[in-house]
Short mmCIF file of C-alpha atoms and ligand atoms in Angstrom, two decimals:
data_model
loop_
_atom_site.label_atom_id
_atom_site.label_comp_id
_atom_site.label_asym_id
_atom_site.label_seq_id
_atom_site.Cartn_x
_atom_site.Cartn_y
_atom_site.Cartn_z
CA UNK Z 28 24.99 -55.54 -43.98
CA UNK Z 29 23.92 -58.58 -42.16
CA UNK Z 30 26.41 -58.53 -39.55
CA UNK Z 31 26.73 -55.97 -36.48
CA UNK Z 32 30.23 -56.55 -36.51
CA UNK Z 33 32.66 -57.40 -39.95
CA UNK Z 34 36.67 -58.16 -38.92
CA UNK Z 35 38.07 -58.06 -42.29
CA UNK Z 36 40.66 -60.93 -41.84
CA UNK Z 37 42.06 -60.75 -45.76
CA UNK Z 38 46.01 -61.52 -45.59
CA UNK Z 39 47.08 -58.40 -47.76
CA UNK Z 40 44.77 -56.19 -44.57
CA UNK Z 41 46.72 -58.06 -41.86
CA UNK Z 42 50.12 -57.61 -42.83
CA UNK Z 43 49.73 -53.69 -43.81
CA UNK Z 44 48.18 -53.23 -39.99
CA UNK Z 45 51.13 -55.21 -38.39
CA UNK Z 46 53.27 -52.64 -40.00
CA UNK Z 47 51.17 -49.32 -38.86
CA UNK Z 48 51.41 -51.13 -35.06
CA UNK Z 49 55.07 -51.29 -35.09
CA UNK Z 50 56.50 -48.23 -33.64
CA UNK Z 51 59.26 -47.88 -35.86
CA UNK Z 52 57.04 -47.36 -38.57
CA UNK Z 53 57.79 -43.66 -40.27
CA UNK Z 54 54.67 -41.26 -40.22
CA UNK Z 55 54.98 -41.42 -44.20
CA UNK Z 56 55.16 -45.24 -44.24
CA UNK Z 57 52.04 -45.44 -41.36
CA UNK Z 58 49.98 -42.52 -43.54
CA UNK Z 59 50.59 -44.47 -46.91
CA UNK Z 60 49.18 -47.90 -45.26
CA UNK Z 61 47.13 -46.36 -43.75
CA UNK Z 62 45.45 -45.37 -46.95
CA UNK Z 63 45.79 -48.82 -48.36
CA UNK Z 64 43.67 -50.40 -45.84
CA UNK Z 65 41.29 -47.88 -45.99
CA UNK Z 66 40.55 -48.48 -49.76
CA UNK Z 67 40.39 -52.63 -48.87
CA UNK Z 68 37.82 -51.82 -46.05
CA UNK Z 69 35.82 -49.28 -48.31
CA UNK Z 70 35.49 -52.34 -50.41
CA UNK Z 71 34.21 -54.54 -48.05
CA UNK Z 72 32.04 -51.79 -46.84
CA UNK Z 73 30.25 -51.57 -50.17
CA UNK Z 74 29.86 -54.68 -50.87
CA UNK Z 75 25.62 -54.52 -50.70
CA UNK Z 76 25.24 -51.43 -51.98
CA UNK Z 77 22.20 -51.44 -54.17
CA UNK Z 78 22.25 -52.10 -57.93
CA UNK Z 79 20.53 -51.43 -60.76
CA UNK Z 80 21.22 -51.50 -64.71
CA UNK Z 81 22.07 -48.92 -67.22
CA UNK Z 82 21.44 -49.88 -71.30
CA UNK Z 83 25.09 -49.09 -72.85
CA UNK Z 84 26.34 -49.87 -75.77
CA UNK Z 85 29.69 -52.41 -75.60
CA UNK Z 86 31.43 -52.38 -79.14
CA UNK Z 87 29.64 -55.32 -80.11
CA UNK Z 88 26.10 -54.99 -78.79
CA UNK Z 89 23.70 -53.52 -76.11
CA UNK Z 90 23.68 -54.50 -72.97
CA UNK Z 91 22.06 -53.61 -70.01
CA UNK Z 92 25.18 -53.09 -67.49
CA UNK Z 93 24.91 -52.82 -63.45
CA UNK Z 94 25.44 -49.79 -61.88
CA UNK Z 95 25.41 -48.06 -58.72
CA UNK Z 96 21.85 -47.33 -57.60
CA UNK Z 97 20.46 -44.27 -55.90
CA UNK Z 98 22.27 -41.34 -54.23
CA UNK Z 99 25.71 -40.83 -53.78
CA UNK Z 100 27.29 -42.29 -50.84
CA UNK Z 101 27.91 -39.88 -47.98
CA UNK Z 102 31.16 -40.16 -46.43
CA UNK Z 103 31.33 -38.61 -43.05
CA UNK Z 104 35.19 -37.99 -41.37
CA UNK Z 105 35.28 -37.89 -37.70
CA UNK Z 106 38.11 -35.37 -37.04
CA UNK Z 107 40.77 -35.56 -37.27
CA UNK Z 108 42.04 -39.15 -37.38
CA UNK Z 109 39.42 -39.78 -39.67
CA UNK Z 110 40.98 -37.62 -42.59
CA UNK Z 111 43.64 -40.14 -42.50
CA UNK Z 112 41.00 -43.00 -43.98
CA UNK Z 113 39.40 -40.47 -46.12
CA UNK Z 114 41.47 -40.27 -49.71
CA UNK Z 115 42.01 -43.77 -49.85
CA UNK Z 116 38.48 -44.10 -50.06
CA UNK Z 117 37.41 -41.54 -52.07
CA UNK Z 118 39.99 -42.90 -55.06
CA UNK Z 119 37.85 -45.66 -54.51
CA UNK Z 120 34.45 -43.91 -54.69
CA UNK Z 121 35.56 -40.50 -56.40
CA UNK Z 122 31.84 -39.36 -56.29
CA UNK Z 123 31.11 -39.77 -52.77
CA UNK Z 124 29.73 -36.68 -51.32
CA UNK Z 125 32.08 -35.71 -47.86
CA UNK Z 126 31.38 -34.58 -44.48
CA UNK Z 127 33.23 -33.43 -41.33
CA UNK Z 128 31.96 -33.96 -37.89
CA UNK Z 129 34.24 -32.38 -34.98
CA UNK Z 130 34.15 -33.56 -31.22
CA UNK Z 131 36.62 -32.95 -28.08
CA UNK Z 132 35.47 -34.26 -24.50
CA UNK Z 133 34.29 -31.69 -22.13
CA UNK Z 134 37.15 -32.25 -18.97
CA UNK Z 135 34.26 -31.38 -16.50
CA UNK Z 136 31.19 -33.74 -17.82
CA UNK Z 137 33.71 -35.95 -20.01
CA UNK Z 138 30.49 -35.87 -22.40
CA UNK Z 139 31.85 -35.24 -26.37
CA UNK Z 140 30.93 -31.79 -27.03
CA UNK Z 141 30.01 -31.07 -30.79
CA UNK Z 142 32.80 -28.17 -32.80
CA UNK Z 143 31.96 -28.32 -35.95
CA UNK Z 144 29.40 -30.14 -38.17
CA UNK Z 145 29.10 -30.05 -42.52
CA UNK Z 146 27.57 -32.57 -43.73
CA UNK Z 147 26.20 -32.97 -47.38
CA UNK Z 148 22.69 -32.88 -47.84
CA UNK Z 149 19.78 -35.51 -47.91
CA UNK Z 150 21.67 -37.87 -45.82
CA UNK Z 151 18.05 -39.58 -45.70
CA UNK Z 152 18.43 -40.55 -49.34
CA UNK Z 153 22.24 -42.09 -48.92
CA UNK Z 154 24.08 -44.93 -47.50
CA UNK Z 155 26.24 -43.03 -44.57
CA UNK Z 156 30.09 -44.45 -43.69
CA UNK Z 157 31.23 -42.48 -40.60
CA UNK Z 158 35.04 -43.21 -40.50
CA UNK Z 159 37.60 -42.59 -37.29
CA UNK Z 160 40.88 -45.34 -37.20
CA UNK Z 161 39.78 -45.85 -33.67
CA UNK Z 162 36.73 -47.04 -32.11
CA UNK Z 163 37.89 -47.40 -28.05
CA UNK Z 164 35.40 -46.42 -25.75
CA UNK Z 165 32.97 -45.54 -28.20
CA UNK Z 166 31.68 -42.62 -26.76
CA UNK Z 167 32.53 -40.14 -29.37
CA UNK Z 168 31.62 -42.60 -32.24
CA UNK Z 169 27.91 -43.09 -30.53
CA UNK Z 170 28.00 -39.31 -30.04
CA UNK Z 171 28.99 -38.75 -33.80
CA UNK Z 172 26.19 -41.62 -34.86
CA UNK Z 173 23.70 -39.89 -32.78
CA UNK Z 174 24.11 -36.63 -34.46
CA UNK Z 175 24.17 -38.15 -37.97
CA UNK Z 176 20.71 -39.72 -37.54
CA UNK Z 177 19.76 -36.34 -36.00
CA UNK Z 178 20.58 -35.09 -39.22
CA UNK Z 179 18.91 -37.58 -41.33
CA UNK Z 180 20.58 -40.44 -42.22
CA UNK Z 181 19.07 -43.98 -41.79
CA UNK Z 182 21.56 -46.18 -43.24
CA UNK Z 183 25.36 -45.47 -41.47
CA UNK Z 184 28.09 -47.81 -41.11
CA UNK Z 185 30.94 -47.18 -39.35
CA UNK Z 186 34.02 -47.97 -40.99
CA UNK Z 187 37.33 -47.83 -38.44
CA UNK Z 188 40.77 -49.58 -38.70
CA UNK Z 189 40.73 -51.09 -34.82
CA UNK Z 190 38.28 -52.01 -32.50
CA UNK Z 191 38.14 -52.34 -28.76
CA UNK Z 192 35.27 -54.65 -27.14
CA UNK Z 193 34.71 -52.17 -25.45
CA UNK Z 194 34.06 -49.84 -28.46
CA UNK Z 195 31.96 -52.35 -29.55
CA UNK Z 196 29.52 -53.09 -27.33
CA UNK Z 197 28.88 -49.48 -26.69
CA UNK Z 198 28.06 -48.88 -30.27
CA UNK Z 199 25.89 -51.90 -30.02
CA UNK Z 200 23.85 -50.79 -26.86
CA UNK Z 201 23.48 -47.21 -28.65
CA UNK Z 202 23.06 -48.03 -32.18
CA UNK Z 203 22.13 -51.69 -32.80
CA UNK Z 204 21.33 -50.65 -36.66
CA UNK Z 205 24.48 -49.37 -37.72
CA UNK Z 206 27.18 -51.91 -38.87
CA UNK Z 207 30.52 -51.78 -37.95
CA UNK Z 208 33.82 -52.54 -40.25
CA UNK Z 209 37.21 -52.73 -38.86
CA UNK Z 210 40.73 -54.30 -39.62
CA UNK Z 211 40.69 -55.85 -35.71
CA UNK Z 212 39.04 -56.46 -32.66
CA UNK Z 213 41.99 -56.09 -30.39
CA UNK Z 214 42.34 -57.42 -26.51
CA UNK Z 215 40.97 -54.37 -24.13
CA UNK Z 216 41.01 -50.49 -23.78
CA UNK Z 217 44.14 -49.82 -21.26
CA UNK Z 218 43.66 -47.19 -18.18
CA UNK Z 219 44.37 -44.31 -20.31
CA UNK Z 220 41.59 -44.98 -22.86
CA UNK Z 221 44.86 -46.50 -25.61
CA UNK Z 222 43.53 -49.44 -27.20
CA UNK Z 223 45.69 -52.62 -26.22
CA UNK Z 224 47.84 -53.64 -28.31
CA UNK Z 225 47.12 -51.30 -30.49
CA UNK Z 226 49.05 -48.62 -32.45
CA UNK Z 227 49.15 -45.84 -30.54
CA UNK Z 228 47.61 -42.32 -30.92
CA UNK Z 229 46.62 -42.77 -34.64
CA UNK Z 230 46.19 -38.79 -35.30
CA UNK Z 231 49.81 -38.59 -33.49
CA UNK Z 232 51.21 -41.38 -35.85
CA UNK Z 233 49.33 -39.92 -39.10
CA UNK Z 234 50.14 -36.49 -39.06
CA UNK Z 235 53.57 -36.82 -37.21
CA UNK Z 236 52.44 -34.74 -33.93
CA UNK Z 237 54.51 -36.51 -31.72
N1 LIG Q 9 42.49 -43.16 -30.11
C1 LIG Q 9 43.69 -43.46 -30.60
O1 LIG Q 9 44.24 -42.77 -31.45
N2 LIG Q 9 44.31 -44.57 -30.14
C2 LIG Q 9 43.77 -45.37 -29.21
O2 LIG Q 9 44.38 -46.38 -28.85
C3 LIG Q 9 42.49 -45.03 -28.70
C4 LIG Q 9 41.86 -43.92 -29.18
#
C-alpha cells in the first residue's frame, strides 16, 4: 500500500458510520454495521494483495485464471473491540488464518502490558491486518505492532474504523512501514482519551456493556 494513511471516503462507508456515532443506535443495529464496514474496509485493505494464475478449465476452454498468491492472510484481533471487525471480514476472506493479541494499561507506568498472545504461525510468510475500531492515542496499537513484528511479520496493516491525529502520528513515528485503513480521521482525542466526535466506547457499544 502506497499510502501511510487510506480514509475510505465511499458513500455506502459514510452513511453506515453516521449511524454507529449516533447514540440512539441499538447495540444490535451498531454490531450489524459494524460488520458491514468492516467487510468494505477489508476490501480496500486487499486491494494489492499479490496475484498469480491458476490453469482451470471454464466450460468452454482453459484459461489461466488469477488467484490469490502466497500464504494465507493473517488476521490479528486486538481485544476485545477488535472481535467486533473480525466476522465481517473473515466472510470476506473465509481462509484467513486468526489471531488474538490482549493488552490493558498498567495504572502505575500507563505502559500496555501484554495478557494474552496466539497468533498463527509464519507470520513472516503473510500479509498481517491487525484490527481494533479505535486507533486514539495509539499506544496500544504501536504496542500490539511492536509485538507482531517481534513475532515475525513484515508486512502489517492496520485496519480500524476511526482515527484520531493523534493515533496517527504515533503509529507513524513508531511504525512508518505499516499502513493504516480507517473509515475517518476525526477532529482530536478529548481529556479522557474518547476520540472527538466519535462514537463512544466501541467495546461498550458492541457488546452492550453499558
Ligand atoms: N476507545 C474507544 O472505544 N473509543 C474511543 O473514543 C477511544 C478509544
Amino acid at each position: 500500500m502506497p499510502q501511510h494513511l487510506t480514509v475510505v471516503e465511499h458513500p455506502l462507508i459514510q452513511h453506515k458510520l453516521t449511524l454507529m456515532r449516533d447514540r440512539t443506535t441499538s447495540t444490535a443495529v451498531f454490531r450489524q454495521l459494524l460488520r458491514e464496514i468492516s467487510q468494505l474496509l477489508a476490501y480496500e485493505i486487499t486491494r494489492d494483495l499479490p496475484m498469480t494464475t491458476t490453469r482451470i478449465d471454464t466450460p468452454i476452454q482453459p484459461m489461466d485464471a488469477p488467484t490469490l498468491d502466497g500464504r494465507k492472510l493473517a488476521l490479528i484481533s486486538i481485544l476485545r473491540a477488535g472481535n467486533g471487525l473480525l466476522d465481517g471480514m473473515l466472510e470476506l476472506i473465509p481462509s484467513a488464518r486468526v489471531g488474538f493479541m490482549g493488552l490493558y494499561r498498567d495504572e502505575q507506568t500507563l505502559e500496555p502490558v501484554e495478557y494474552y498472545f496466539k497468533v498463527p504461525e509464519q507470520l513472516d510468510e503473510r500479509v498481517v491486518i491487525a484490527v481494533d475500531p479505535m486507533l486514539a492515542t495509539g499506544n496500544s496499537s504501536a504496542a500490539a505492532i511492536a509485538r507482531l513484528k517481534e513475532a515475525g511479520a513484515r508486512d502489517i496493516r492496520f485496519l480500524c474504523l476511526l482515527a484520531a491525529p493523534e493515533g496517527v502520528a504515533r503509529m507513524k513515528a513508531a511504525h512508518p512501514d505499516v499502513p493504516i485503513v480507517t473509515a475517518a480521521l476525526d477532529e482530536k482525542l478529548n481529556e479522557k482519551g474518547y476520540i472527538v466526535p466519535g462514537l463512544g466506547d466501541a467495546g461498550d457499544r458492541m457488546f452492550g456493556t453499558k
